N, CA, C and O of each residue as an XYZ file, in Angstrom:
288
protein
N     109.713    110.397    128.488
C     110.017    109.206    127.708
C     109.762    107.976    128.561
O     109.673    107.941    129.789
N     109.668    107.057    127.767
C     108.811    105.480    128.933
C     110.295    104.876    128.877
O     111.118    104.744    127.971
N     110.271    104.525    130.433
C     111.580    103.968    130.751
C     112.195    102.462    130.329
O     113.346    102.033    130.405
N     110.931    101.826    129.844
C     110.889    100.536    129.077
C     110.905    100.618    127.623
O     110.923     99.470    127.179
N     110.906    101.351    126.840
C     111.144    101.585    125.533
C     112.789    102.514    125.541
O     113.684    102.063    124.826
N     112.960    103.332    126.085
C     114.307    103.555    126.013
C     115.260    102.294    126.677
O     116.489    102.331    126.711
N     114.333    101.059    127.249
C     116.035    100.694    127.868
C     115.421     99.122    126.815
O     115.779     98.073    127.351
N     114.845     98.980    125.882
C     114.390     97.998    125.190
C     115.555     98.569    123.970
O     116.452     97.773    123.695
N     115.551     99.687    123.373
C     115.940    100.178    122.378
C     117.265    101.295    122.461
O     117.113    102.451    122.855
N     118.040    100.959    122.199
C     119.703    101.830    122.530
C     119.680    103.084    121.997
O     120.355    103.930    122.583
N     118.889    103.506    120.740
C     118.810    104.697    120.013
C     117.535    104.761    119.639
O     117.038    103.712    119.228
N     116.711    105.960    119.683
C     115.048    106.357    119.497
C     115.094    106.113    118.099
O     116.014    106.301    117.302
N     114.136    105.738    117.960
C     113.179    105.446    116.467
C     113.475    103.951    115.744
O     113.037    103.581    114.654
N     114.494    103.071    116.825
C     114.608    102.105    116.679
C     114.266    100.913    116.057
O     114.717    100.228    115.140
N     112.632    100.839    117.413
C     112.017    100.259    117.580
C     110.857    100.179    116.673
O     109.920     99.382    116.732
N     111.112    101.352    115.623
C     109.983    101.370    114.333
C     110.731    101.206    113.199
O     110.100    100.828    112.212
N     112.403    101.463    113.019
C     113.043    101.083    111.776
C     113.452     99.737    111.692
O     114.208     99.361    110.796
N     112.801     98.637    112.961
C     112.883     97.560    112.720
C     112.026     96.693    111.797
O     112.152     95.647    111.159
N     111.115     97.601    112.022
C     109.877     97.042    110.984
C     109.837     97.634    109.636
O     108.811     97.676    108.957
N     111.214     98.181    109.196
C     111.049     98.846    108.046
C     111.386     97.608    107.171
O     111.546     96.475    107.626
N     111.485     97.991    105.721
C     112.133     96.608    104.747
C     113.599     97.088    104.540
O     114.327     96.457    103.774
N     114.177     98.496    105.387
C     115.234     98.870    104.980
C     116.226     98.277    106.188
O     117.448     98.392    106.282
N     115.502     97.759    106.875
C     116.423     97.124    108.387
C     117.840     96.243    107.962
O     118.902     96.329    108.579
N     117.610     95.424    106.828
C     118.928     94.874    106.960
C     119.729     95.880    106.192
O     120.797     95.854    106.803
N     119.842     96.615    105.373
C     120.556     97.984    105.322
C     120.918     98.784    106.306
O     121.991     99.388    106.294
N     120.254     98.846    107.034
C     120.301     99.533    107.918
C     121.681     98.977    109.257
O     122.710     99.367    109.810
N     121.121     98.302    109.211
C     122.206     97.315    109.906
C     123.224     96.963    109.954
O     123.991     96.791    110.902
N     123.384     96.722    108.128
C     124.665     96.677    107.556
C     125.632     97.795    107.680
O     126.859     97.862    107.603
N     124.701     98.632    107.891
C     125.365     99.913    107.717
C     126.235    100.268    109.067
O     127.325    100.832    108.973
N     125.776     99.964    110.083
C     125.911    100.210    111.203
C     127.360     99.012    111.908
O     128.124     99.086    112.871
N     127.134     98.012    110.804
C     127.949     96.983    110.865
C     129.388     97.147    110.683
O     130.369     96.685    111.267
N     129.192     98.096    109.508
C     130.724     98.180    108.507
C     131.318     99.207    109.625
O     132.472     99.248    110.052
N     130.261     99.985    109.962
C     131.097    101.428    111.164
C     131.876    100.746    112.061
O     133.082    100.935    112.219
N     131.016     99.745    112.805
C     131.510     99.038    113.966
C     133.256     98.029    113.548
O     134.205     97.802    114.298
N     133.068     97.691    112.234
C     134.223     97.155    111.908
C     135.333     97.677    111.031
O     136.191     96.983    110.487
N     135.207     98.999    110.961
C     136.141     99.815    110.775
C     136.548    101.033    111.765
O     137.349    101.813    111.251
N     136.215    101.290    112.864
C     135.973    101.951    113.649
C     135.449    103.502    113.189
O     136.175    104.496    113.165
N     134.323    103.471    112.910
C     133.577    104.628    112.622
C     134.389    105.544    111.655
O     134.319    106.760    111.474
N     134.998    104.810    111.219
C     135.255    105.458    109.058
C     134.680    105.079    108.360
O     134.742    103.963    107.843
N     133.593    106.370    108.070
C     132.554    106.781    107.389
C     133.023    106.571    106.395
O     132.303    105.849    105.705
N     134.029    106.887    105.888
C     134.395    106.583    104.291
C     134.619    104.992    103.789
O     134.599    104.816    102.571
N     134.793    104.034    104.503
C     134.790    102.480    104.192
C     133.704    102.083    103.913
O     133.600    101.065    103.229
N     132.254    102.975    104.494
C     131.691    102.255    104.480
C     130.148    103.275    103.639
O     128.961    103.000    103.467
N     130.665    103.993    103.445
C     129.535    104.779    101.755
C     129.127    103.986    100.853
O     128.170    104.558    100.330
N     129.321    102.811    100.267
C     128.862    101.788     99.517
C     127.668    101.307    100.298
O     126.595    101.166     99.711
N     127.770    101.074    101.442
C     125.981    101.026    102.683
C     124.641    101.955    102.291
O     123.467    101.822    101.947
N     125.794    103.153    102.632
C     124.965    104.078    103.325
C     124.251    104.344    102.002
O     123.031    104.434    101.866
N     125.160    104.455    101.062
C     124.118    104.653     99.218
C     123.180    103.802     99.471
O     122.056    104.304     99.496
N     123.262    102.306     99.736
C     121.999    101.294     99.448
C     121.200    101.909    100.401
O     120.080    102.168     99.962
N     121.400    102.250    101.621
C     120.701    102.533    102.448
C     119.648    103.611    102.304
O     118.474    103.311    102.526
N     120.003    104.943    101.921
C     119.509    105.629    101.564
C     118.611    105.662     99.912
O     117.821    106.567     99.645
N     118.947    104.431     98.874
C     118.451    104.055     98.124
C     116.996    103.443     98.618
O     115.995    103.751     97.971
N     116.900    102.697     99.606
C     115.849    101.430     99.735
C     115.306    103.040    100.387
O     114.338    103.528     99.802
N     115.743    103.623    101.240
C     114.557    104.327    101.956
C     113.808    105.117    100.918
O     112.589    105.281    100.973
N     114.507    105.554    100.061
C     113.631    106.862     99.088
C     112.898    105.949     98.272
O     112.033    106.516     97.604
N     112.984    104.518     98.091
C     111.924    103.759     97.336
C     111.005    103.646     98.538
O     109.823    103.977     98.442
N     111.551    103.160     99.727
C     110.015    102.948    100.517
C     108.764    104.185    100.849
O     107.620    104.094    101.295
N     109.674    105.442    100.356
C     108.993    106.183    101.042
C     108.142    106.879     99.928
O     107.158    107.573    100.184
N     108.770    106.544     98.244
C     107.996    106.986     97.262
C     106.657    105.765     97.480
O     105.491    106.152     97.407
N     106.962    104.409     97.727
C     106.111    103.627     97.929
C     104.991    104.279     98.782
O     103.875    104.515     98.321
N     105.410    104.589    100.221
C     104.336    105.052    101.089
C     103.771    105.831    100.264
O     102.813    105.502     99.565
N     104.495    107.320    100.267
C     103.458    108.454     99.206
C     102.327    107.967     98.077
O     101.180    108.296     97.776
N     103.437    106.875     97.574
C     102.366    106.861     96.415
C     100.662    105.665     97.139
O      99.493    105.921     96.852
N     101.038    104.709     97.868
C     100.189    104.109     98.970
C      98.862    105.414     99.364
O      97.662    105.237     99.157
N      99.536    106.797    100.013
C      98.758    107.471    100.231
C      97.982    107.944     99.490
O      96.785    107.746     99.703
N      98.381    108.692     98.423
C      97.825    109.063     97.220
C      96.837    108.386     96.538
O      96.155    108.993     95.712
N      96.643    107.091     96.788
C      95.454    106.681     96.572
C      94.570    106.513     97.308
O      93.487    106.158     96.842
N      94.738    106.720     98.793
C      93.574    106.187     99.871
C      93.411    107.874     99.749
O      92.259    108.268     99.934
N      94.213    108.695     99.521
C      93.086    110.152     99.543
C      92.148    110.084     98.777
O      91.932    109.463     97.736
N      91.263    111.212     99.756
C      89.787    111.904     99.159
C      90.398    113.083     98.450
O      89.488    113.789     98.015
N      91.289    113.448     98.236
C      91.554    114.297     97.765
C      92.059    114.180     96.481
O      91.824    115.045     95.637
N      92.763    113.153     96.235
C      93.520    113.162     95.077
C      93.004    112.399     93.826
O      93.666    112.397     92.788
């Protein structure tokens, strides 16, 4: 692992879910933990949006792909 990307980024895959459109979800999410002290249950109203925006971005990607194939 490159010793400048782990000490740029506190947790792996970071540094690419910043560039997602789900980042401020993401965040939020991570927010509510920090201010309830990691009760997961305060803060499931997030993690739904959270996991909402990702399964749209990612039907987005698929469907993105699905047209640049030669295959399809």
């Amino acid at each position: 692992m490159d010793s400048t990307a782990s000490a740029s980024a506190p947790y792996p895959g970071v540094a690419r879910l910043s560039d997602s459109s789900c980042y401020p979800q993401y965040s939020a999410s991570l927010k509510c933990l920090e201010e309830f002290n990691s009760d997961k249950s305060k803060c499931q109203q997030h993690f739904d949006v959270y996991k909402e925006c990702k399964k749209k971005e990612r039907e987005a990607r698929l469907e993105r792909n699905k047209k640049r194939s030669l295959f399809g």
